[in-house]
PDB file of C-alpha atoms in Angstrom:
ATOM      1  CA  GLY A   1      -7.690  11.561   7.422  1.00  0.00           C
ATOM      2  CA  ARG A   2      -9.904  10.154   4.879  1.00  0.00           C
ATOM      3  CA  PRO A   3     -12.730  11.843   2.644  1.00  0.00           C
ATOM      4  CA  GLU A   4     -16.055  11.368   4.004  1.00  0.00           C
ATOM      5  CA  ASP A   5     -17.118   9.376   0.888  1.00  0.00           C
ATOM      6  CA  PHE A   6     -13.771   7.395   0.719  1.00  0.00           C
ATOM      7  CA  PHE A   7     -15.277   3.695   0.795  1.00  0.00           C
ATOM      8  CA  SER A   8     -17.680   4.537  -1.902  1.00  0.00           C
ATOM      9  CA  HIS A   9     -14.951   5.009  -4.314  1.00  0.00           C
ATOM     10  CA  PHE A  10     -14.025   1.241  -4.379  1.00  0.00           C
ATOM     11  CA  GLY A  11     -17.170   0.610  -6.529  1.00  0.00           C
ATOM     12  CA  ASN A  12     -16.755   0.756 -10.436  1.00  0.00           C
ATOM     13  CA  ARG A  13     -19.074   0.029 -13.414  1.00  0.00           C
ATOM     14  CA  PHE A  14     -19.431  -3.610 -12.378  1.00  0.00           C
ATOM     15  CA  TYR A  15     -19.800  -3.255  -8.555  1.00  0.00           C
ATOM     16  CA  LEU A  16     -21.482  -0.452  -6.869  1.00  0.00           C
ATOM     17  CA  ASP A  17     -20.097  -1.552  -3.241  1.00  0.00           C
ATOM     18  CA  ASN A  18     -17.135  -3.993  -3.800  1.00  0.00           C
ATOM     19  CA  LEU A  19     -14.887  -3.725  -0.736  1.00  0.00           C
ATOM     20  CA  ARG A  20     -15.314  -6.595   1.913  1.00  0.00           C
ATOM     21  CA  PHE A  21     -13.464  -7.121   5.033  1.00  0.00           C
ATOM     22  CA  LEU A  22     -13.247 -10.842   6.222  1.00  0.00           C
ATOM     23  CA  LEU A  23     -11.891 -11.802   9.971  1.00  0.00           C
ATOM     24  CA  VAL A  24     -10.024 -15.229   9.612  1.00  0.00           C
ATOM     25  CA  ASP A  25      -8.316 -17.178  12.166  1.00  0.00           C
ATOM     26  CA  GLU A  26      -4.744 -17.086  10.501  1.00  0.00           C
ATOM     27  CA  ILE A  27      -3.087 -16.327   7.077  1.00  0.00           C
ATOM     28  CA  TRP A  28       0.080 -18.143   5.988  1.00  0.00           C
ATOM     29  CA  ARG A  29       2.244 -17.393   2.893  1.00  0.00           C
ATOM     30  CA  ASP A  30       5.264 -19.280   1.993  1.00  0.00           C
ATOM     31  CA  GLY A  31       5.817 -20.086   5.618  1.00  0.00           C
ATOM     32  CA  ILE A  32       5.537 -16.781   7.061  1.00  0.00           C
ATOM     33  CA  GLN A  33       2.336 -15.601   9.139  1.00  0.00           C
ATOM     34  CA  LEU A  34       0.665 -12.672   7.911  1.00  0.00           C
ATOM     35  CA  GLY A  35      -1.743 -10.005   9.420  1.00  0.00           C
ATOM     36  CA  GLY A  36      -3.638  -9.537   6.465  1.00  0.00           C
ATOM     37  CA  VAL A  37      -4.132 -10.095   2.721  1.00  0.00           C
ATOM     38  CA  GLN A  38      -6.048  -8.406  -0.091  1.00  0.00           C
ATOM     39  CA  SER A  39      -7.433 -10.118  -3.025  1.00  0.00           C
ATOM     40  CA  GLY A  40      -8.613  -8.075  -5.910  1.00  0.00           C
ATOM     41  CA  HIS A  41     -10.289  -9.915  -9.179  1.00  0.00           C
ATOM     42  CA  ASP A  42     -12.897  -8.965 -11.589  1.00  0.00           C
ATOM     43  CA  GLY A  43     -13.374  -5.686  -9.793  1.00  0.00           C
ATOM     44  CA  GLN A  44     -14.210  -7.276  -6.378  1.00  0.00           C
ATOM     45  CA  ASN A  45     -11.899  -6.251  -3.462  1.00  0.00           C
ATOM     46  CA  ASP A  46     -11.612  -8.772  -0.660  1.00  0.00           C
ATOM     47  CA  ILE A  47      -9.250  -7.687   2.585  1.00  0.00           C
ATOM     48  CA  PHE A  48      -8.782 -10.799   4.933  1.00  0.00           C
ATOM     49  CA  LEU A  49      -7.396  -9.914   8.170  1.00  0.00           C
ATOM     50  CA  ALA A  50      -5.948 -12.414  10.771  1.00  0.00           C
ATOM     51  CA  LYS A  51      -8.000 -12.117  13.995  1.00  0.00           C
ATOM     52  CA  ASP A  52      -4.425 -11.844  15.966  1.00  0.00           C
ATOM     53  CA  GLY A  53      -2.891  -9.924  13.314  1.00  0.00           C
ATOM     54  CA  SER A  54      -1.108  -6.817  13.286  1.00  0.00           C
ATOM     55  CA  GLY A  55      -4.434  -4.530  13.923  1.00  0.00           C
ATOM     56  CA  GLU A  56      -4.238  -0.989  12.656  1.00  0.00           C
ATOM     57  CA  GLN A  57      -1.086  -1.491  10.844  1.00  0.00           C
ATOM     58  CA  ALA A  58      -2.504  -4.486   8.711  1.00  0.00           C
ATOM     59  CA  ILE A  59      -5.861  -2.568   8.122  1.00  0.00           C
ATOM     60  CA  HIS A  60      -3.916   0.437   6.344  1.00  0.00           C
ATOM     61  CA  HIS A  61      -1.564  -1.860   4.597  1.00  0.00           C
ATOM     62  CA  GLU A  62      -4.478  -4.043   3.150  1.00  0.00           C
ATOM     63  CA  ILE A  63      -6.601  -0.908   2.297  1.00  0.00           C
ATOM     64  CA  TRP A  64      -3.729   0.484   0.390  1.00  0.00           C
ATOM     65  CA  HIS A  65      -3.730  -2.856  -1.731  1.00  0.00           C
ATOM     66  CA  ALA A  66      -7.222  -2.417  -2.558  1.00  0.00           C
ATOM     67  CA  MET A  67      -6.818   1.202  -3.264  1.00  0.00           C
ATOM     68  CA  ASP A  68      -3.816   0.236  -5.580  1.00  0.00           C
ATOM     69  CA  TYR A  69      -6.033  -2.306  -7.275  1.00  0.00           C
ATOM     70  CA  ARG A  70      -8.759   0.220  -8.088  1.00  0.00           C
ATOM     71  CA  ILE A  71      -6.401   2.873  -9.203  1.00  0.00           C
ATOM     72  CA  ARG A  72      -4.781   0.324 -11.660  1.00  0.00           C
ATOM     73  CA  CYS A  73      -8.578  -0.635 -12.784  1.00  0.00           C
ATOM     74  CA  ASP A  74      -8.981   3.005 -14.028  1.00  0.00           C
ATOM     75  CA  ASP A  75      -5.449   3.428 -15.263  1.00  0.00           C
ATOM     76  CA  PRO A  76      -3.205   0.368 -15.659  1.00  0.00           C
ATOM     77  CA  HIS A  77      -0.335   2.395 -16.263  1.00  0.00           C
ATOM     78  CA  ALA A  78      -0.525   4.601 -13.156  1.00  0.00           C
ATOM     79  CA  PHE A  79       2.463   3.312 -11.605  1.00  0.00           C
ATOM     80  CA  ASP A  80       4.553   2.651 -14.547  1.00  0.00           C
ATOM     81  CA  ASP A  81       6.939   5.275 -13.302  1.00  0.00           C
ATOM     82  CA  TRP A  82       7.278   3.832  -9.825  1.00  0.00           C
ATOM     83  CA  ASP A  83      10.897   2.393 -10.332  1.00  0.00           C
ATOM     84  CA  LEU A  84      12.025   5.738 -11.192  1.00  0.00           C
ATOM     85  CA  LEU A  85      11.465   6.831  -7.383  1.00  0.00           C
ATOM     86  CA  ASN A  86      13.984   4.004  -6.144  1.00  0.00           C
ATOM     87  CA  PRO A  87      17.688   4.262  -5.865  1.00  0.00           C
ATOM     88  CA  GLU A  88      19.820   3.756  -8.974  1.00  0.00           C
ATOM     89  CA  GLY A  89      20.355   0.129  -9.595  1.00  0.00           C
ATOM     90  CA  PHE A  90      17.813  -1.072  -7.149  1.00  0.00           C
ATOM     91  CA  ALA A  91      15.791  -4.202  -7.668  1.00  0.00           C
ATOM     92  CA  TYR A  92      12.933  -5.642  -5.574  1.00  0.00           C
ATOM     93  CA  THR A  93      13.930  -8.892  -3.936  1.00  0.00           C
ATOM     94  CA  GLY A  94      10.648 -10.801  -4.469  1.00  0.00           C
ATOM     95  CA  ASP A  95      11.493 -12.523  -1.156  1.00  0.00           C
ATOM     96  CA  PHE A  96       9.720 -12.154   2.369  1.00  0.00           C
ATOM     97  CA  THR A  97      12.999 -12.783   4.086  1.00  0.00           C
ATOM     98  CA  ALA A  98      15.008 -10.070   2.405  1.00  0.00           C
ATOM     99  CA  SER A  99      18.107  -8.869   4.093  1.00  0.00           C
ATOM    100  CA  ARG A 100      18.471  -5.714   5.859  1.00  0.00           C
ATOM    101  CA  ASN A 101      20.099  -2.804   4.265  1.00  0.00           C
ATOM    102  CA  LYS A 102      20.706   0.372   6.538  1.00  0.00           C
ATOM    103  CA  GLU A 103      21.692   2.402   3.339  1.00  0.00           C
ATOM    104  CA  LEU A 104      17.933   2.064   2.068  1.00  0.00           C
ATOM    105  CA  GLU A 105      16.244   3.126   5.027  1.00  0.00           C
ATOM    106  CA  ASP A 106      15.422   6.695   3.586  1.00  0.00           C
ATOM    107  CA  TRP A 107      14.048   4.856   0.575  1.00  0.00           C
ATOM    108  CA  PHE A 108      11.575   2.380   2.129  1.00  0.00           C
ATOM    109  CA  ALA A 109       9.128   2.517   5.006  1.00  0.00           C
ATOM    110  CA  SER A 110      10.036  -1.117   5.984  1.00  0.00           C
ATOM    111  CA  GLU A 111      12.233  -4.127   4.815  1.00  0.00           C
ATOM    112  CA  TYR A 112       8.795  -5.728   3.768  1.00  0.00           C
ATOM    113  CA  GLY A 113       8.520  -2.794   1.152  1.00  0.00           C
ATOM    114  CA  ARG A 114      11.635  -4.005  -0.440  1.00  0.00           C
ATOM    115  CA  ILE A 115       9.646  -7.422  -1.648  1.00  0.00           C
ATOM    116  CA  ASP A 116       7.999  -5.644  -4.738  1.00  0.00           C
ATOM    117  CA  GLU A 117       6.463  -2.346  -5.853  1.00  0.00           C
ATOM    118  CA  TYR A 118       3.051  -3.393  -4.214  1.00  0.00           C
ATOM    119  CA  GLU A 119       4.468  -4.057  -0.756  1.00  0.00           C
ATOM    120  CA  ASP A 120       6.636  -0.829  -1.291  1.00  0.00           C
ATOM    121  CA  ARG A 121       3.489   1.331  -1.724  1.00  0.00           C
ATOM    122  CA  ALA A 122       1.465  -0.489   0.811  1.00  0.00           C
ATOM    123  CA  THR A 123       3.928  -0.107   3.457  1.00  0.00           C
ATOM    124  CA  ILE A 124       4.303   3.822   2.526  1.00  0.00           C
ATOM    125  CA  PHE A 125       0.491   4.001   3.032  1.00  0.00           C
ATOM    126  CA  GLU A 126       0.882   2.508   6.470  1.00  0.00           C
ATOM    127  CA  ALA A 127       3.604   5.097   7.208  1.00  0.00           C
ATOM    128  CA  LEU A 128       1.539   7.701   5.992  1.00  0.00           C
ATOM    129  CA  MET A 129      -1.285   6.717   8.240  1.00  0.00           C
ATOM    130  CA  LEU A 130       0.761   5.895  11.416  1.00  0.00           C
ATOM    131  CA  LYS A 131       3.984   7.833  11.281  1.00  0.00           C
ATOM    132  CA  ASP A 132       4.395  11.477  12.872  1.00  0.00           C
ATOM    133  CA  GLU A 133       6.035  14.224  10.936  1.00  0.00           C
ATOM    134  CA  ALA A 134       9.264  13.990  12.837  1.00  0.00           C
ATOM    135  CA  TRP A 135       9.670  10.275  11.228  1.00  0.00           C
ATOM    136  CA  TRP A 136       8.787  11.783   7.857  1.00  0.00           C
ATOM    137  CA  SER A 137      11.187  14.630   8.040  1.00  0.00           C
ATOM    138  CA  THR A 138      14.344  12.439   7.963  1.00  0.00           C
ATOM    139  CA  ARG A 139      13.199  10.679   4.832  1.00  0.00           C
ATOM    140  CA  PRO A 140      13.128  12.978   1.906  1.00  0.00           C
ATOM    141  CA  TYR A 141      13.276  10.038  -0.757  1.00  0.00           C
ATOM    142  CA  LEU A 142      10.590   8.224   1.023  1.00  0.00           C
ATOM    143  CA  ARG A 143       8.554  11.415   1.150  1.00  0.00           C
ATOM    144  CA  LYS A 144       8.772  11.791  -2.656  1.00  0.00           C
ATOM    145  CA  LYS A 145       7.332   8.235  -3.173  1.00  0.00           C
ATOM    146  CA  ALA A 146       4.525   9.087  -0.746  1.00  0.00           C
ATOM    147  CA  GLU A 147       3.886  12.385  -2.611  1.00  0.00           C
ATOM    148  CA  PHE A 148       3.628  10.194  -5.894  1.00  0.00           C
ATOM    149  CA  LEU A 149       1.482   7.616  -4.256  1.00  0.00           C
ATOM    150  CA  LEU A 150      -1.055  10.157  -3.056  1.00  0.00           C
ATOM    151  CA  GLU A 151      -1.064  12.078  -6.385  1.00  0.00           C
ATOM    152  CA  LYS A 152      -2.079   8.801  -8.069  1.00  0.00           C
ATOM    153  CA  ALA A 153      -4.887   8.160  -5.341  1.00  0.00           C
ATOM    154  CA  GLU A 154      -6.397  11.510  -5.622  1.00  0.00           C
ATOM    155  CA  PRO A 155      -8.176  11.118  -8.902  1.00  0.00           C
ATOM    156  CA  VAL A 156     -10.212   8.164  -7.568  1.00  0.00           C
ATOM    157  CA  PHE A 157     -10.453   8.697  -3.809  1.00  0.00           C
ATOM    158  CA  GLY A 158      -9.870  12.374  -3.321  1.00  0.00           C
ATOM    159  CA  LYS A 159      -7.401  14.062  -1.288  1.00  0.00           C
ATOM    160  CA  ILE A 160      -5.875  11.940   1.425  1.00  0.00           C
ATOM    161  CA  PHE A 161      -3.532  12.920   4.171  1.00  0.00           C
ATOM    162  CA  ALA A 162      -2.862  11.641   7.689  1.00  0.00           C
ATOM    163  CA  GLY A 163      -2.339  14.860   9.033  1.00  0.00           C
ATOM    164  CA  GLU A 164      -5.911  16.244   8.271  1.00  0.00           C
TER     165      GLU A 164
END
């Protein structure tokens, strides 16, 4: 669930209300069609959603990108320790077409999360909003990452938990 005043927290000292949702026909990046994309600049947050995109999943994913941007506006070092939550020796691929690795399923919400730390956090937030407790109960490492993510979000957005 979301705190009642959740969307008001996207404002900052420059913009009182700075989260916009824009519906577009299609979104492409590096030859891959996307369901959505977030753009944060100068304190403004824009979420572009493809009209035939992946619906609720894309909305949660892009909202996290906007939240991540807002959190880092207040604390640029908020996620400096993020890599410590990954398996030893792991490096993000930086590639949309990363190979699948079953051994990493307990650490990442999806293959897409292995691209970089921003996609990792966004796919975790998607899972927090869409997956049930049974799914989470089999992923202790991922749960740890989710708890860290929510801990960093709470000072800006209040307590957020999908089960409430």
